[in-house]
CSV table of N, CA and C in Angstrom, one decimal:
chain,number,residue,atom,x,y,z
A,1,UNK,N,13.1,-12.8,8.3
A,1,UNK,CA,11.7,-12.6,8.0
A,1,UNK,C,11.3,-11.4,8.2
A,2,UNK,N,10.5,-10.6,7.9
A,2,UNK,CA,9.7,-9.5,8.0
A,2,UNK,C,8.2,-9.7,8.1
A,3,UNK,N,7.8,-9.2,9.2
A,3,UNK,CA,6.1,-9.4,9.5
A,3,UNK,C,5.7,-7.9,9.2
A,4,UNK,N,4.5,-7.7,8.7
A,4,UNK,CA,3.6,-6.4,8.2
A,4,UNK,C,2.3,-6.4,8.9
A,5,UNK,N,1.8,-5.4,9.6
A,5,UNK,CA,0.8,-5.5,10.3
A,5,UNK,C,-0.1,-4.0,9.9
A,6,UNK,N,-1.1,-4.1,9.3
A,6,UNK,CA,-1.8,-3.1,8.7
A,6,UNK,C,-2.8,-2.7,9.7
A,7,UNK,N,-3.3,-1.2,9.6
A,7,UNK,CA,-4.0,-0.5,10.1
A,7,UNK,C,-4.6,0.7,9.6
A,8,UNK,N,-5.9,1.0,9.7
A,8,UNK,CA,-6.4,2.4,9.3
A,8,UNK,C,-7.6,2.5,8.5
A,9,UNK,N,-8.0,1.3,8.2
A,9,UNK,CA,-9.2,1.0,7.2
A,9,UNK,C,-10.4,1.4,8.1
A,10,UNK,N,-11.4,1.3,7.2
A,10,UNK,CA,-12.9,2.0,7.7
A,10,UNK,C,-13.8,2.2,6.6
A,11,UNK,N,-14.9,3.0,7.2
A,11,UNK,CA,-16.0,3.4,6.3
A,11,UNK,C,-15.8,5.1,6.2
A,12,UNK,N,-15.8,5.5,4.9
A,12,UNK,CA,-15.7,6.8,4.6
A,12,UNK,C,-16.7,7.2,3.6
A,13,UNK,N,-17.2,8.4,3.6
A,13,UNK,CA,-17.8,9.2,2.3
A,13,UNK,C,-17.2,9.2,1.2
A,14,UNK,N,-18.0,9.4,0.2
A,14,UNK,CA,-17.2,9.9,-1.1
A,14,UNK,C,-16.5,11.1,-1.0
A,15,UNK,N,-15.5,11.3,-1.5
A,15,UNK,CA,-14.7,12.4,-1.3
A,15,UNK,C,-13.9,12.8,0.0
A,16,UNK,N,-14.0,11.8,0.9
A,16,UNK,CA,-13.2,11.7,2.1
A,16,UNK,C,-11.9,11.0,1.9
A,17,UNK,N,-11.2,10.9,3.2
A,17,UNK,CA,-9.9,10.5,3.4
A,17,UNK,C,-9.8,9.5,4.3
A,18,UNK,N,-8.8,8.6,3.9
A,18,UNK,CA,-8.3,7.6,4.8
A,18,UNK,C,-6.6,7.4,4.9
A,19,UNK,N,-6.3,7.2,6.0
A,19,UNK,CA,-4.8,6.8,5.9
A,19,UNK,C,-4.4,5.4,6.5
A,20,UNK,N,-4.0,4.6,5.7
A,20,UNK,CA,-3.5,3.2,6.2
A,20,UNK,C,-2.0,3.2,6.6
A,21,UNK,N,-1.7,2.4,7.6
A,21,UNK,CA,-0.4,2.3,8.0
A,21,UNK,C,0.0,0.8,8.0
A,22,UNK,N,1.1,0.4,7.6
A,22,UNK,CA,1.7,-0.7,7.4
A,22,UNK,C,3.0,-0.8,8.2
A,23,UNK,N,3.0,-1.4,9.5
A,23,UNK,CA,4.2,-1.3,10.3
A,23,UNK,C,4.9,-2.7,10.1
A,24,UNK,N,6.2,-2.6,9.8
A,24,UNK,CA,7.1,-3.8,9.6
A,24,UNK,C,7.8,-3.9,10.7
A,25,UNK,N,8.2,-5.4,11.2
A,25,UNK,CA,8.8,-5.6,12.3
A,25,UNK,C,9.5,-6.9,11.7
A,26,UNK,N,10.7,-7.3,12.5
A,26,UNK,CA,11.7,-8.5,12.3
A,26,UNK,C,12.8,-7.9,11.5
A,27,UNK,N,13.3,-8.6,10.4
A,27,UNK,CA,14.6,-8.3,9.9
A,27,UNK,C,14.4,-7.2,8.8
A,28,UNK,N,14.2,-6.0,9.3
A,28,UNK,CA,13.7,-4.9,8.1
A,28,UNK,C,15.0,-4.1,8.0
A,29,UNK,N,15.1,-3.4,7.0
A,29,UNK,CA,16.2,-2.4,6.7
A,29,UNK,C,15.7,-1.2,5.9
A,30,UNK,N,16.3,-0.3,5.6
A,30,UNK,CA,16.1,0.9,4.7
A,30,UNK,C,16.0,0.2,3.4
A,31,UNK,N,16.3,-0.9,3.0
A,31,UNK,CA,16.3,-1.5,1.6
A,31,UNK,C,14.9,-2.2,1.6
A,32,UNK,N,14.0,-1.5,1.6
A,32,UNK,CA,12.6,-2.2,1.3
A,32,UNK,C,11.8,-1.5,0.2
A,33,UNK,N,11.1,-2.1,-0.3
A,33,UNK,CA,10.2,-1.7,-1.3
A,33,UNK,C,8.8,-2.2,-1.0
A,34,UNK,N,8.1,-1.4,-0.6
A,34,UNK,CA,6.6,-1.5,-0.2
A,34,UNK,C,5.8,-1.4,-0.9
A,35,UNK,N,4.8,-2.4,-1.5
A,35,UNK,CA,3.7,-2.1,-2.7
A,35,UNK,C,2.3,-2.1,-1.7
A,36,UNK,N,1.5,-1.5,-2.4
A,36,UNK,CA,0.2,-1.7,-1.8
A,36,UNK,C,-0.8,-2.3,-3.1
A,37,UNK,N,-1.6,-3.0,-2.6
A,37,UNK,CA,-2.6,-3.7,-3.8
A,37,UNK,C,-4.0,-3.7,-2.9
A,38,UNK,N,-5.1,-3.9,-3.8
A,38,UNK,CA,-6.5,-3.9,-3.4
A,38,UNK,C,-7.1,-5.2,-3.9
A,39,UNK,N,-8.2,-5.8,-3.4
A,39,UNK,CA,-9.1,-6.5,-4.0
A,39,UNK,C,-10.7,-6.4,-3.5
A,40,UNK,N,-11.2,-6.0,-4.8
A,40,UNK,CA,-12.5,-6.0,-4.4
A,40,UNK,C,-13.5,-7.2,-4.5
A,41,UNK,N,-14.7,-7.2,-4.0
A,41,UNK,CA,-15.5,-8.5,-4.2
A,41,UNK,C,-15.7,-9.0,-5.6
A,42,UNK,N,-15.3,-10.2,-5.9
A,42,UNK,CA,-15.6,-10.9,-7.2
A,42,UNK,C,-14.3,-10.6,-8.2
A,43,UNK,N,-13.4,-9.7,-7.9
A,43,UNK,CA,-12.5,-9.0,-8.8
A,43,UNK,C,-11.0,-9.6,-8.3
A,44,UNK,N,-10.2,-9.6,-9.3
A,44,UNK,CA,-8.8,-10.0,-8.8
A,44,UNK,C,-8.0,-8.9,-8.2
A,45,UNK,N,-7.0,-9.4,-7.5
A,45,UNK,CA,-6.0,-8.3,-6.7
A,45,UNK,C,-5.4,-7.4,-7.6
A,46,UNK,N,-5.4,-6.3,-7.5
A,46,UNK,CA,-4.8,-5.2,-8.3
A,46,UNK,C,-3.8,-4.4,-7.7
A,47,UNK,N,-2.9,-3.8,-8.6
A,47,UNK,CA,-1.7,-2.9,-8.1
A,47,UNK,C,-2.3,-1.9,-7.7
A,48,UNK,N,-1.9,-1.0,-6.6
A,48,UNK,CA,-2.3,0.3,-6.4
A,48,UNK,C,-1.1,1.4,-6.3
A,49,UNK,N,-0.2,1.0,-5.9
A,49,UNK,CA,1.1,1.8,-5.5
A,49,UNK,C,2.2,1.1,-5.1
A,50,UNK,N,3.3,1.9,-5.2
A,50,UNK,CA,4.6,1.3,-4.4
A,50,UNK,C,5.6,2.2,-4.4
A,51,UNK,N,6.3,2.0,-3.2
A,51,UNK,CA,7.3,3.2,-2.9
A,51,UNK,C,8.6,2.3,-2.2
A,52,UNK,N,9.9,3.0,-2.7
A,52,UNK,CA,11.1,2.9,-2.1
A,52,UNK,C,11.5,3.4,-0.8
A,53,UNK,N,12.0,2.6,0.1
A,53,UNK,CA,12.1,3.4,1.7
A,53,UNK,C,13.3,4.0,1.5
A,54,UNK,N,14.4,3.5,0.4
A,54,UNK,CA,15.7,3.9,0.5
A,54,UNK,C,15.6,5.3,-0.4
A,55,UNK,N,15.2,5.2,-1.6
A,55,UNK,CA,15.4,6.4,-2.5
A,55,UNK,C,14.1,7.4,-2.4
A,56,UNK,N,13.0,6.9,-2.0
A,56,UNK,CA,11.7,7.7,-1.9
A,56,UNK,C,11.0,7.4,-3.2
A,57,UNK,N,11.5,6.8,-4.3
A,57,UNK,CA,10.7,6.8,-5.5
A,57,UNK,C,9.4,6.2,-5.4
A,58,UNK,N,8.4,6.6,-6.0
A,58,UNK,CA,7.0,6.0,-6.1
A,58,UNK,C,6.6,6.1,-7.3
A,59,UNK,N,5.6,5.1,-7.5
A,59,UNK,CA,4.8,4.9,-8.9
A,59,UNK,C,3.2,4.4,-8.3
A,60,UNK,N,2.4,5.0,-9.1
A,60,UNK,CA,1.0,4.6,-8.9
A,60,UNK,C,0.1,4.1,-10.2
A,61,UNK,N,-0.8,3.3,-9.8
A,61,UNK,CA,-1.9,2.9,-10.9
A,61,UNK,C,-2.5,4.3,-11.4
A,62,UNK,N,-2.9,4.1,-12.8
A,62,UNK,CA,-3.7,5.2,-13.2
A,62,UNK,C,-4.8,5.6,-12.4
A,63,UNK,N,-5.5,4.5,-11.9
A,63,UNK,CA,-6.8,4.7,-11.4
A,63,UNK,C,-6.7,5.7,-9.8
A,64,UNK,N,-5.4,5.6,-9.2
A,64,UNK,CA,-5.4,6.3,-8.0
A,64,UNK,C,-4.4,7.5,-8.1
A,65,UNK,N,-3.7,7.7,-9.2
A,65,UNK,CA,-2.8,8.7,-9.2
A,65,UNK,C,-3.1,10.0,-9.1
A,66,UNK,N,-2.6,11.0,-8.4
A,66,UNK,CA,-3.2,12.3,-8.0
A,66,UNK,C,-4.0,12.3,-6.9
A,67,UNK,N,-4.4,11.1,-6.4
A,67,UNK,CA,-5.4,10.9,-5.2
A,67,UNK,C,-4.6,10.4,-4.0
A,68,UNK,N,-4.2,9.4,-4.4
A,68,UNK,CA,-3.3,8.6,-3.1
A,68,UNK,C,-1.7,8.9,-3.4
A,69,UNK,N,-1.3,8.8,-2.1
A,69,UNK,CA,0.2,9.0,-2.0
A,69,UNK,C,0.7,7.9,-0.9
A,70,UNK,N,2.0,7.4,-1.4
A,70,UNK,CA,2.7,6.6,-0.4
A,70,UNK,C,3.8,7.3,0.2
A,71,UNK,N,4.2,6.9,1.5
A,71,UNK,CA,5.3,7.4,2.2
A,71,UNK,C,5.7,6.7,3.1
A,72,UNK,N,7.0,7.0,3.9
A,72,UNK,CA,7.5,6.2,4.9
A,72,UNK,C,7.4,6.9,6.4
A,73,UNK,N,6.9,6.2,7.3
A,73,UNK,CA,6.8,6.9,8.6
A,73,UNK,C,8.0,6.2,9.5
A,74,UNK,N,9.2,6.9,9.2
A,74,UNK,CA,10.5,6.4,9.7
A,74,UNK,C,10.3,6.2,11.5
A,75,UNK,N,10.0,7.0,12.3
A,75,UNK,CA,9.8,6.7,13.7
A,75,UNK,C,9.1,5.5,13.8
A,76,UNK,N,8.2,5.2,13.2
A,76,UNK,CA,7.5,3.7,13.5
A,76,UNK,C,7.7,2.7,12.5
A,77,UNK,N,8.6,2.7,11.8
A,77,UNK,CA,9.1,1.8,10.7
A,77,UNK,C,7.8,1.2,10.0
A,78,UNK,N,7.3,2.0,9.5
A,78,UNK,CA,6.1,1.6,8.7
A,78,UNK,C,5.8,2.6,7.2
A,79,UNK,N,5.0,1.9,6.5
A,79,UNK,CA,4.7,2.5,5.3
A,79,UNK,C,3.2,3.0,5.5
A,80,UNK,N,3.2,4.1,4.6
A,80,UNK,CA,1.9,4.8,4.8
A,80,UNK,C,1.1,5.0,3.2
A,81,UNK,N,-0.2,4.7,3.3
A,81,UNK,CA,-0.7,5.1,1.9
A,81,UNK,C,-1.9,6.1,2.5
A,82,UNK,N,-1.6,7.2,2.0
A,82,UNK,CA,-2.8,8.3,2.3
A,82,UNK,C,-3.9,8.5,1.2
A,83,UNK,N,-5.0,8.3,1.3
A,83,UNK,CA,-5.9,8.2,0.4
A,83,UNK,C,-7.0,9.4,0.4
A,84,UNK,N,-7.0,10.1,-0.6
A,84,UNK,CA,-7.8,11.5,-0.4
A,84,UNK,C,-8.8,11.2,-1.7
A,85,UNK,N,-9.8,12.1,-1.7
A,85,UNK,CA,-10.7,12.0,-2.7
A,85,UNK,C,-11.2,10.9,-3.1
A,86,UNK,N,-11.5,10.1,-2.0
A,86,UNK,CA,-11.8,8.7,-2.4
A,86,UNK,C,-13.4,8.4,-3.2
A,87,UNK,N,-13.4,7.4,-3.7
A,87,UNK,CA,-14.6,7.1,-4.7
A,87,UNK,C,-15.0,5.7,-4.4
A,88,UNK,N,-16.3,5.5,-4.5
A,88,UNK,CA,-17.0,4.2,-4.2
A,88,UNK,C,-16.3,3.2,-4.9
A,89,UNK,N,-15.5,3.2,-6.1
A,89,UNK,CA,-14.8,2.2,-6.7
A,89,UNK,C,-13.5,2.1,-6.0
A,90,UNK,N,-13.2,2.7,-4.9
A,90,UNK,CA,-12.0,2.5,-4.4
A,90,UNK,C,-12.4,1.4,-3.2
A,91,UNK,N,-13.6,1.0,-2.9
A,91,UNK,CA,-13.8,0.0,-1.9
A,91,UNK,C,-13.2,-1.3,-2.3
A,92,UNK,N,-12.7,-1.8,-1.2
A,92,UNK,CA,-11.9,-3.1,-1.4
A,92,UNK,C,-11.1,-3.4,-0.1
A,93,UNK,N,-10.6,-4.7,-0.1
A,93,UNK,CA,-9.7,-5.1,1.0
A,93,UNK,C,-8.1,-4.5,0.5
A,94,UNK,N,-7.5,-3.8,1.4
A,94,UNK,CA,-6.3,-3.1,0.9
A,94,UNK,C,-5.1,-4.0,1.6
A,95,UNK,N,-4.0,-4.6,0.9
A,95,UNK,CA,-2.9,-5.1,1.4
A,95,UNK,C,-1.7,-4.4,1.1
A,96,UNK,N,-0.7,-4.3,2.2
A,96,UNK,CA,0.6,-4.0,2.0
A,96,UNK,C,1.5,-5.2,1.6
A,97,UNK,N,2.6,-4.9,1.0
A,97,UNK,CA,3.5,-6.2,0.5
A,97,UNK,C,4.8,-5.5,0.9
A,98,UNK,N,5.9,-6.2,1.3
A,98,UNK,CA,7.2,-5.8,1.1
A,98,UNK,C,8.1,-6.6,0.4
A,99,UNK,N,9.3,-6.2,0.1
A,99,UNK,CA,10.5,-7.1,-0.4
A,99,UNK,C,11.8,-6.2,-0.3
A,100,UNK,N,12.8,-7.1,-0.3
A,100,UNK,CA,14.0,-6.2,-0.2
A,100,UNK,C,14.6,-5.8,-1.4
A,101,UNK,N,14.9,-4.5,-1.6
A,101,UNK,CA,15.7,-3.9,-2.6
A,101,UNK,C,15.5,-2.5,-2.8
A,102,UNK,N,15.8,-1.8,-3.8
A,102,UNK,CA,15.6,-0.6,-4.0
A,102,UNK,C,14.9,-0.1,-5.2
A,103,UNK,N,14.7,-1.0,-6.3
A,103,UNK,CA,14.1,-0.3,-7.5
A,103,UNK,C,12.5,-1.0,-7.4
A,104,UNK,N,11.6,0.2,-7.5
A,104,UNK,CA,10.4,0.0,-7.6
A,104,UNK,C,9.9,-0.6,-8.6
A,105,UNK,N,10.5,-0.8,-9.7
A,105,UNK,CA,10.3,-1.3,-11.0
A,105,UNK,C,10.6,-2.8,-11.2
A,106,UNK,N,11.3,-3.2,-10.2
A,106,UNK,CA,11.9,-4.9,-10.7
A,106,UNK,C,10.5,-5.6,-10.3
A,107,UNK,N,10.5,-6.7,-10.9
A,107,UNK,CA,9.4,-7.6,-11.0
A,107,UNK,C,9.5,-8.7,-10.0
A,108,UNK,N,10.5,-8.7,-9.3
A,108,UNK,CA,10.4,-9.9,-8.0
A,108,UNK,C,9.1,-10.1,-7.2
A,109,UNK,N,8.8,-11.3,-7.1
A,109,UNK,CA,7.5,-11.3,-6.2
A,109,UNK,C,7.6,-10.5,-4.8
A,110,UNK,N,6.6,-10.4,-4.3
A,110,UNK,CA,6.7,-9.8,-2.9
A,110,UNK,C,6.7,-11.1,-1.8
A,111,UNK,N,7.5,-11.2,-1.1
A,111,UNK,CA,7.5,-12.4,-0.3
A,111,UNK,C,6.7,-12.2,1.2
A,112,UNK,N,6.5,-11.1,1.5
A,112,UNK,CA,6.0,-10.5,3.0
A,112,UNK,C,4.7,-9.6,2.6
A,113,UNK,N,3.4,-10.2,3.3
A,113,UNK,CA,2.2,-9.6,3.1
A,113,UNK,C,1.7,-9.3,4.4
A,114,UNK,N,0.9,-8.0,4.4
A,114,UNK,CA,0.2,-7.7,5.7
A,114,UNK,C,-1.4,-8.6,5.6
A,115,UNK,N,-2.0,-8.4,6.5
A,115,UNK,CA,-3.5,-9.2,6.7
A,115,UNK,C,-4.3,-8.6,5.9
A,116,UNK,N,-4.3,-7.4,5.6
A,116,UNK,CA,-5.5,-6.8,4.8
A,116,UNK,C,-6.4,-5.9,5.7
A,117,UNK,N,-6.8,-4.8,5.3
A,117,UNK,CA,-7.8,-4.2,5.9
A,117,UNK,C,-8.8,-3.6,5.1
A,118,UNK,N,-10.0,-3.5,5.5
A,118,UNK,CA,-11.3,-3.2,4.5
A,118,UNK,C,-11.4,-1.8,4.6
A,119,UNK,N,-11.6,-1.2,3.3
A,119,UNK,CA,-11.7,0.2,3.0
A,119,UNK,C,-13.3,0.1,2.4
A,120,UNK,N,-14.1,0.9,2.8
A,120,UNK,CA,-15.3,1.1,2.3
A,120,UNK,C,-16.0,2.6,1.9
A,121,UNK,N,-16.0,2.6,0.8
A,121,UNK,CA,-16.5,4.2,0.2
A,121,UNK,C,-17.9,4.1,0.1
A,122,UNK,N,-18.8,4.8,1.2
A,122,UNK,CA,-20.0,4.8,0.7
A,122,UNK,C,-20.7,6.0,1.3
A,123,UNK,N,-21.9,6.6,0.8
A,123,UNK,CA,-22.7,7.5,1.3
A,123,UNK,C,-24.0,6.8,2.4
């Protein structure tokens, strides 16, 4: 089992930045693929970004490409989602999710999910 704990959400003005952290505990290993998703009110959950802890490969949705960056915080065994140039349409509850593996393009479901953290972009 892997437990995920998210932190870092909050209120930020348009154009600002936030850094989300997703700390992993339990039976973790470098062979982790961590995905980030978000769900805005009245909308379905959507994919944001994904990163492989072992290879460092990353992939982003078109809506966040060039503004968001995923990385790994090795000392704290956590995944990071750095969000820059935030827009009001980025407002949502953000979730991290994890699965064992190396390939960020495989379609296996994510069995482990964080509790979600609210990100609000507003002036």
